[in-house]
């Protein structure tokens, strides 16, 4: 037996792929060079050179051999260049390829010159003539074996060939000749190749020692491999053979137990049949005779992403007599059942019965009996045949009453009624049997517990679904390019369904991931399997759904095809509106049937029970809907349903219940968007405008302004066809959302058109809610005109709370823009009281934000902190995460201004962690993509604001150089100076940056920023078309202080003085007007500054505004 066990195995064992910290019993954790082994097989780490040592060495420090000396290559770039050339000796590599490999993501300013410099350095340490150039490329004029990596590969192949022909000593000598080439840790770029090559040589070395029966010598080497990777089954098998051969059989069995535990806990799998066979041979016996294993198949490959599910089902089997694994076709139920069967086979009899081929329910018991080898007369007592006829059900009870067993029934859904009868009788007759079933519908018996099998998770690029896809792709085309985001997107579109993922992976043999994803609108044609071992029903994705469709009754089929156009799922009311007519009398009954057949899943949400349909099932439903002739009727009902949702949402917003409406919109967003797209394509303008009103408002709340802008022009074009069918409030909401976004883009022509439409709406629609009517009336007036003032005065005395709240908010904002901060804060506080009383969270958050801005503007950072925190918390509660993050950035700046620098830094760290991974690109997007331009501007602004806040903290802590550099970096991230900087925050940031440099006597470093600031004063106009006086005051302070330090004291003092009258913004500590005036006194003297302040005091605020514009024109 020992001789059999220690025969050198084939190399077909499954090998572990991940490292582990687990300490294996009997296996040291040392590395190879710490293992005590005989000298003739030790891993040599020598620097001694012979005359035939390769010319170039990269298996250790990068070096070259000149005569008998090993000369290190100096410089990281030169080393990287030599490695890039040594990987393919003798082959010409282009300059661009070498530049990419040497500098990677940080190319030099003059790439070719930099490369030439490194080439020159490399030639100085290489033997003459080794480095050749030709037509813009370079190569090493060397044979493969003249680099240590190349020679190691050649020696490895030779050693493996000798091992295959049982030339044990020659194989061992060859492996050692190769291993001597390693001189230390290889460079990062070749480390993986070197590790794989070294592992192959170690494998040859151990196998040769086993062949030579030098078991004691093989043990420490095999122990080191197992210590490096406890899940490596090949190494474990070698170690078990070596220990058994050395007379340590118990230790060998202990190693197997450690492997089984490692695989179960980390990967959810069992040891492969090959390594299990080694264990069985060492035991010297097979499994106990009383245990029978029938119908189980060995796993063809690793089970990916199902470890937790298998564990949960196994636990359920411990407490339930009958467990049914439920799931749609292709979810992997059969594979999981086999895995559970293999686990159970270690301690009980297991029978696996496949029922998919049955055509009649009457055959269920017979099929089970046939799998078990039973007949109705096959009863033996003491070895004698008894001829009395017993039913199959009686025989099953006889079989399972004598010993504990697991009966697995696979694919029960089409014969589920008879399966339920058989199983119920079986578990009632004996407590020795446990039943595991897989089905698309449950049995519905008392003893049953169900386990709904979820799809594989697709949470990112390292999720179970993407791991399965990548592993299957590597099996069919190892060189395929797998971009993580594209893979995740594809797996998400495929619902995380294992069968669909595997079918898609098979197509990568001839297509790219992106091409497959682009063609998934025809997934049933695309996803077909050429694997002849698959059941016919799993050869195509269409066949999988067909199997389930044919198990539905006519009512369930009608409901499924009518409900397939809800991409985000639906509730019972939606199902009634869209599907309950003609063939469907009671849709709730049909939904129960669809859930039981795993065609729908049920999810409990904050707004109630919702039903979801897999994307694959939805596409199948579309196919059936088109064939039924009901598509037109379903589209009409969907538009009616979507309109009812939009009306409900707009009423909820107006009624002060935005939180509930946000929850509803989160649930229905994708459904409403799908209907809006269809309506736009079919030119149902009224429905487009109705749905845009709530979608646009929802997007604006979420900070998804690019979505609004991408739809804005199309929606306004639809309005030209009229909005007669659009409900009053929804028509007003749509126009107000458009106006707000066009205003920030400065599109005056489109705003004018919206004002015309709003005037018409106000005169023709009597049913508009008071709050929306007020907002519309304010918009049609010029913000600086008397009409708005009268309207606000009347609105503040309104009987409607929402009108009064909105009026106070508008008046507060207008007062802030005019520099009347006391009035702004007073009205903001009134609005906040009303908003809180109404329970209107959105109004609370936005009003608190306005109040915080007023306090921050005036330099009262402590009060600003209080209100920014209120606003940020409410926005987060409303799931307006983007808005909340932006508000928290202002909160960090206010904390720094209030002297709470450490708190500010901590908050900045949190915000940067949230933003981590977002790519900041400074190249401008296409002018045609207004949404992309908005996104890019927002991205720049967010990144710049965080950088500026950290810079402010650095200055407050005394790190002047670091702080100033941070402010300049923030300007660069924000794209300043630019021809048209439209983001108001960027104007604030520029003023803060200029102020910082001036206050620290570095004005010359921001001269370009000041030039851009003075060149475009009209960029600080607020959306209503009038000047933001505090913003212009901030510009005056920054430019004035700069001019004083540059030498134009008279102009600078005038600007600085008038900025105080204009109540210039002071959001950053470096914008504080008094600090700049103190600095001005130090240069210009008290008399000149006092005179400037006295002159400025005579201006009204509007007069101060005009004076600032006049003075800026002189700069």
PDB file of N, CA and C in Angstrom, residues 99-158:
ATOM      1  N   UNK A  99       8.513  53.247 -23.295  1.00  0.00           N
ATOM      2  CA  UNK A  99       8.126  54.415 -22.485  1.00  0.00           C
ATOM      3  C   UNK A  99       6.946  54.057 -21.592  1.00  0.00           C
ATOM      4  N   UNK A 100       5.939  53.371 -22.171  1.00  0.00           N
ATOM      5  CA  UNK A 100       4.750  52.993 -21.388  1.00  0.00           C
ATOM      6  C   UNK A 100       5.115  52.060 -20.248  1.00  0.00           C
ATOM      7  N   UNK A 101       6.035  51.117 -20.475  1.00  0.00           N
ATOM      8  CA  UNK A 101       6.363  50.152 -19.448  1.00  0.00           C
ATOM      9  C   UNK A 101       7.278  50.743 -18.372  1.00  0.00           C
ATOM     10  N   UNK A 102       8.146  51.652 -18.764  1.00  0.00           N
ATOM     11  CA  UNK A 102       9.095  52.215 -17.803  1.00  0.00           C
ATOM     12  C   UNK A 102       8.437  53.294 -16.954  1.00  0.00           C
ATOM     13  N   UNK A 103       7.683  54.185 -17.599  1.00  0.00           N
ATOM     14  CA  UNK A 103       7.096  55.310 -16.848  1.00  0.00           C
ATOM     15  C   UNK A 103       5.636  55.076 -16.478  1.00  0.00           C
ATOM     16  N   UNK A 104       4.973  54.125 -17.128  1.00  0.00           N
ATOM     17  CA  UNK A 104       3.596  53.752 -16.844  1.00  0.00           C
ATOM     18  C   UNK A 104       2.690  54.978 -16.855  1.00  0.00           C
ATOM     19  N   UNK A 105       2.053  55.301 -15.716  1.00  0.00           N
ATOM     20  CA  UNK A 105       1.055  56.379 -15.685  1.00  0.00           C
ATOM     21  C   UNK A 105       1.666  57.750 -15.445  1.00  0.00           C
ATOM     22  N   UNK A 106       2.988  57.849 -15.391  1.00  0.00           N
ATOM     23  CA  UNK A 106       3.630  59.138 -15.123  1.00  0.00           C
ATOM     24  C   UNK A 106       4.659  59.433 -16.207  1.00  0.00           C
ATOM     25  N   UNK A 107       4.205  59.638 -17.454  1.00  0.00           N
ATOM     26  CA  UNK A 107       5.161  59.871 -18.544  1.00  0.00           C
ATOM     27  C   UNK A 107       5.916  61.181 -18.348  1.00  0.00           C
ATOM     28  N   UNK A 108       7.172  61.222 -18.768  1.00  0.00           N
ATOM     29  CA  UNK A 108       7.941  62.472 -18.652  1.00  0.00           C
ATOM     30  C   UNK A 108       7.461  63.497 -19.669  1.00  0.00           C
ATOM     31  N   UNK A 109       7.915  64.734 -19.481  1.00  0.00           N
ATOM     32  CA  UNK A 109       7.486  65.789 -20.408  1.00  0.00           C
ATOM     33  C   UNK A 109       7.994  65.545 -21.815  1.00  0.00           C
ATOM     34  N   UNK A 110       9.192  65.041 -21.915  1.00  0.00           N
ATOM     35  CA  UNK A 110       9.761  64.739 -23.236  1.00  0.00           C
ATOM     36  C   UNK A 110      10.113  63.253 -23.255  1.00  0.00           C
ATOM     37  N   UNK A 111       9.116  62.407 -23.566  1.00  0.00           N
ATOM     38  CA  UNK A 111       9.302  60.963 -23.414  1.00  0.00           C
ATOM     39  C   UNK A 111      10.494  60.406 -24.189  1.00  0.00           C
ATOM     40  N   UNK A 112      10.635  60.790 -25.441  1.00  0.00           N
ATOM     41  CA  UNK A 112      11.700  60.191 -26.253  1.00  0.00           C
ATOM     42  C   UNK A 112      13.086  60.601 -25.750  1.00  0.00           C
ATOM     43  N   UNK A 113      13.218  61.857 -25.333  1.00  0.00           N
ATOM     44  CA  UNK A 113      14.502  62.300 -24.791  1.00  0.00           C
ATOM     45  C   UNK A 113      14.821  61.550 -23.498  1.00  0.00           C
ATOM     46  N   UNK A 114      13.790  61.388 -22.663  1.00  0.00           N
ATOM     47  CA  UNK A 114      13.999  60.674 -21.408  1.00  0.00           C
ATOM     48  C   UNK A 114      14.388  59.224 -21.667  1.00  0.00           C
ATOM     49  N   UNK A 115      13.737  58.607 -22.658  1.00  0.00           N
ATOM     50  CA  UNK A 115      14.085  57.215 -22.992  1.00  0.00           C
ATOM     51  C   UNK A 115      15.519  57.130 -23.489  1.00  0.00           C
ATOM     52  N   UNK A 116      15.906  58.082 -24.334  1.00  0.00           N
ATOM     53  CA  UNK A 116      17.259  58.061 -24.884  1.00  0.00           C
ATOM     54  C   UNK A 116      18.297  58.198 -23.763  1.00  0.00           C
ATOM     55  N   UNK A 117      17.971  59.003 -22.753  1.00  0.00           N
ATOM     56  CA  UNK A 117      18.880  59.153 -21.619  1.00  0.00           C
ATOM     57  C   UNK A 117      19.073  57.818 -20.902  1.00  0.00           C
ATOM     58  N   UNK A 118      17.971  57.104 -20.690  1.00  0.00           N
ATOM     59  CA  UNK A 118      18.070  55.816 -20.009  1.00  0.00           C
ATOM     60  C   UNK A 118      18.784  54.780 -20.883  1.00  0.00           C
ATOM     61  N   UNK A 119      18.590  54.845 -22.195  1.00  0.00           N
ATOM     62  CA  UNK A 119      19.278  53.924 -23.106  1.00  0.00           C
ATOM     63  C   UNK A 119      20.793  54.134 -23.000  1.00  0.00           C
ATOM     64  N   UNK A 120      21.192  55.393 -22.955  1.00  0.00           N
ATOM     65  CA  UNK A 120      22.626  55.705 -22.841  1.00  0.00           C
ATOM     66  C   UNK A 120      23.202  55.159 -21.535  1.00  0.00           C
ATOM     67  N   UNK A 121      22.472  55.341 -20.454  1.00  0.00           N
ATOM     68  CA  UNK A 121      22.934  54.831 -19.168  1.00  0.00           C
ATOM     69  C   UNK A 121      23.047  53.306 -19.192  1.00  0.00           C
ATOM     70  N   UNK A 122      22.089  52.667 -19.847  1.00  0.00           N
ATOM     71  CA  UNK A 122      22.082  51.212 -19.886  1.00  0.00           C
ATOM     72  C   UNK A 122      23.249  50.675 -20.706  1.00  0.00           C
ATOM     73  N   UNK A 123      23.567  51.353 -21.805  1.00  0.00           N
ATOM     74  CA  UNK A 123      24.678  50.893 -22.646  1.00  0.00           C
ATOM     75  C   UNK A 123      25.992  50.890 -21.865  1.00  0.00           C
ATOM     76  N   UNK A 124      26.103  51.815 -20.906  1.00  0.00           N
ATOM     77  CA  UNK A 124      27.369  51.938 -20.182  1.00  0.00           C
ATOM     78  C   UNK A 124      27.625  50.758 -19.254  1.00  0.00           C
ATOM     79  N   UNK A 125      26.571  49.996 -18.908  1.00  0.00           N
ATOM     80  CA  UNK A 125      26.766  48.868 -17.998  1.00  0.00           C
ATOM     81  C   UNK A 125      26.566  47.525 -18.692  1.00  0.00           C
ATOM     82  N   UNK A 126      26.211  47.553 -19.974  1.00  0.00           N
ATOM     83  CA  UNK A 126      26.036  46.306 -20.714  1.00  0.00           C
ATOM     84  C   UNK A 126      27.288  46.011 -21.527  1.00  0.00           C
ATOM     85  N   UNK A 127      27.536  44.734 -21.795  1.00  0.00           N
ATOM     86  CA  UNK A 127      28.645  44.414 -22.689  1.00  0.00           C
ATOM     87  C   UNK A 127      28.462  45.095 -24.045  1.00  0.00           C
ATOM     88  N   UNK A 128      29.550  45.394 -24.675  1.00  0.00           N
ATOM     89  CA  UNK A 128      29.517  46.103 -25.955  1.00  0.00           C
ATOM     90  C   UNK A 128      28.688  45.315 -26.974  1.00  0.00           C
ATOM     91  N   UNK A 129      27.809  46.028 -27.663  1.00  0.00           N
ATOM     92  CA  UNK A 129      27.031  45.428 -28.738  1.00  0.00           C
ATOM     93  C   UNK A 129      25.773  44.714 -28.298  1.00  0.00           C
ATOM     94  N   UNK A 130      25.530  44.609 -26.996  1.00  0.00           N
ATOM     95  CA  UNK A 130      24.344  43.875 -26.546  1.00  0.00           C
ATOM     96  C   UNK A 130      23.066  44.673 -26.791  1.00  0.00           C
ATOM     97  N   UNK A 131      23.106  45.988 -26.578  1.00  0.00           N
ATOM     98  CA  UNK A 131      21.923  46.822 -26.762  1.00  0.00           C
ATOM     99  C   UNK A 131      21.931  47.412 -28.169  1.00  0.00           C
ATOM    100  N   UNK A 132      20.974  46.996 -28.988  1.00  0.00           N
ATOM    101  CA  UNK A 132      20.897  47.435 -30.377  1.00  0.00           C
ATOM    102  C   UNK A 132      19.654  48.287 -30.589  1.00  0.00           C
ATOM    103  N   UNK A 133      19.745  49.215 -31.569  1.00  0.00           N
ATOM    104  CA  UNK A 133      18.594  50.040 -31.935  1.00  0.00           C
ATOM    105  C   UNK A 133      18.376  49.955 -33.432  1.00  0.00           C
ATOM    106  N   UNK A 134      17.121  50.108 -33.825  1.00  0.00           N
ATOM    107  CA  UNK A 134      16.791  50.032 -35.243  1.00  0.00           C
ATOM    108  C   UNK A 134      15.398  50.608 -35.457  1.00  0.00           C
ATOM    109  N   UNK A 135      15.292  51.647 -36.300  1.00  0.00           N
ATOM    110  CA  UNK A 135      14.012  52.243 -36.684  1.00  0.00           C
ATOM    111  C   UNK A 135      13.126  52.575 -35.478  1.00  0.00           C
ATOM    112  N   UNK A 136      13.679  53.277 -34.536  1.00  0.00           N
ATOM    113  CA  UNK A 136      12.894  53.757 -33.398  1.00  0.00           C
ATOM    114  C   UNK A 136      12.636  52.718 -32.337  1.00  0.00           C
ATOM    115  N   UNK A 137      13.276  51.535 -32.429  1.00  0.00           N
ATOM    116  CA  UNK A 137      13.081  50.497 -31.431  1.00  0.00           C
ATOM    117  C   UNK A 137      14.416  50.023 -30.877  1.00  0.00           C
ATOM    118  N   UNK A 138      14.337  49.192 -29.844  1.00  0.00           N
ATOM    119  CA  UNK A 138      15.541  48.695 -29.183  1.00  0.00           C
ATOM    120  C   UNK A 138      15.367  47.224 -28.844  1.00  0.00           C
ATOM    121  N   UNK A 139      16.490  46.511 -28.749  1.00  0.00           N
ATOM    122  CA  UNK A 139      16.445  45.119 -28.350  1.00  0.00           C
ATOM    123  C   UNK A 139      17.775  44.722 -27.725  1.00  0.00           C
ATOM    124  N   UNK A 140      17.726  43.603 -26.990  1.00  0.00           N
ATOM    125  CA  UNK A 140      18.942  42.991 -26.481  1.00  0.00           C
ATOM    126  C   UNK A 140      19.360  41.905 -27.468  1.00  0.00           C
ATOM    127  N   UNK A 141      20.560  42.013 -27.998  1.00  0.00           N
ATOM    128  CA  UNK A 141      21.049  41.024 -28.969  1.00  0.00           C
ATOM    129  C   UNK A 141      21.521  39.784 -28.200  1.00  0.00           C
ATOM    130  N   UNK A 142      20.569  39.084 -27.596  1.00  0.00           N
ATOM    131  CA  UNK A 142      20.862  37.924 -26.764  1.00  0.00           C
ATOM    132  C   UNK A 142      19.922  36.781 -27.111  1.00  0.00           C
ATOM    133  N   UNK A 143      20.381  35.553 -26.887  1.00  0.00           N
ATOM    134  CA  UNK A 143      19.511  34.392 -26.996  1.00  0.00           C
ATOM    135  C   UNK A 143      18.696  34.261 -25.712  1.00  0.00           C
ATOM    136  N   UNK A 144      17.674  33.411 -25.779  1.00  0.00           N
ATOM    137  CA  UNK A 144      16.797  33.230 -24.623  1.00  0.00           C
ATOM    138  C   UNK A 144      17.571  32.845 -23.371  1.00  0.00           C
ATOM    139  N   UNK A 145      18.534  31.946 -23.504  1.00  0.00           N
ATOM    140  CA  UNK A 145      19.250  31.442 -22.334  1.00  0.00           C
ATOM    141  C   UNK A 145      20.323  32.399 -21.830  1.00  0.00           C
ATOM    142  N   UNK A 146      20.470  33.557 -22.466  1.00  0.00           N
ATOM    143  CA  UNK A 146      21.437  34.535 -21.993  1.00  0.00           C
ATOM    144  C   UNK A 146      20.830  35.531 -20.995  1.00  0.00           C
ATOM    145  N   UNK A 147      19.542  35.321 -20.648  1.00  0.00           N
ATOM    146  CA  UNK A 147      18.954  36.004 -19.486  1.00  0.00           C
ATOM    147  C   UNK A 147      18.594  34.925 -18.481  1.00  0.00           C
ATOM    148  N   UNK A 148      18.700  35.243 -17.184  1.00  0.00           N
ATOM    149  CA  UNK A 148      18.436  34.195 -16.189  1.00  0.00           C
ATOM    150  C   UNK A 148      16.993  33.721 -16.221  1.00  0.00           C
ATOM    151  N   UNK A 149      16.035  34.625 -16.506  1.00  0.00           N
ATOM    152  CA  UNK A 149      14.636  34.213 -16.582  1.00  0.00           C
ATOM    153  C   UNK A 149      14.417  33.278 -17.764  1.00  0.00           C
ATOM    154  N   UNK A 150      14.995  33.624 -18.904  1.00  0.00           N
ATOM    155  CA  UNK A 150      14.854  32.769 -20.078  1.00  0.00           C
ATOM    156  C   UNK A 150      15.478  31.400 -19.857  1.00  0.00           C
ATOM    157  N   UNK A 151      16.668  31.376 -19.249  1.00  0.00           N
ATOM    158  CA  UNK A 151      17.319  30.090 -18.996  1.00  0.00           C
ATOM    159  C   UNK A 151      16.497  29.262 -17.999  1.00  0.00           C
ATOM    160  N   UNK A 152      15.925  29.920 -16.999  1.00  0.00           N
ATOM    161  CA  UNK A 152      15.112  29.195 -16.024  1.00  0.00           C
ATOM    162  C   UNK A 152      13.908  28.541 -16.689  1.00  0.00           C
ATOM    163  N   UNK A 153      13.310  29.240 -17.659  1.00  0.00           N
ATOM    164  CA  UNK A 153      12.174  28.651 -18.366  1.00  0.00           C
ATOM    165  C   UNK A 153      12.596  27.415 -19.158  1.00  0.00           C
ATOM    166  N   UNK A 154      13.722  27.495 -19.848  1.00  0.00           N
ATOM    167  CA  UNK A 154      14.211  26.364 -20.643  1.00  0.00           C
ATOM    168  C   UNK A 154      14.512  25.180 -19.738  1.00  0.00           C
ATOM    169  N   UNK A 155      15.193  25.439 -18.620  1.00  0.00           N
ATOM    170  CA  UNK A 155      15.549  24.358 -17.694  1.00  0.00           C
ATOM    171  C   UNK A 155      14.303  23.741 -17.054  1.00  0.00           C
ATOM    172  N   UNK A 156      13.290  24.561 -16.800  1.00  0.00           N
ATOM    173  CA  UNK A 156      12.052  24.045 -16.212  1.00  0.00           C
ATOM    174  C   UNK A 156      11.371  23.080 -17.164  1.00  0.00           C
ATOM    175  N   UNK A 157      11.244  23.482 -18.435  1.00  0.00           N
ATOM    176  CA  UNK A 157      10.618  22.585 -19.400  1.00  0.00           C
ATOM    177  C   UNK A 157      11.385  21.261 -19.515  1.00  0.00           C
ATOM    178  N   UNK A 158      12.729  21.319 -19.516  1.00  0.00           N
ATOM    179  CA  UNK A 158      13.537  20.111 -19.620  1.00  0.00           C
ATOM    180  C   UNK A 158      13.343  19.223 -18.391  1.00  0.00           C
TER     181      UNK A 158
END
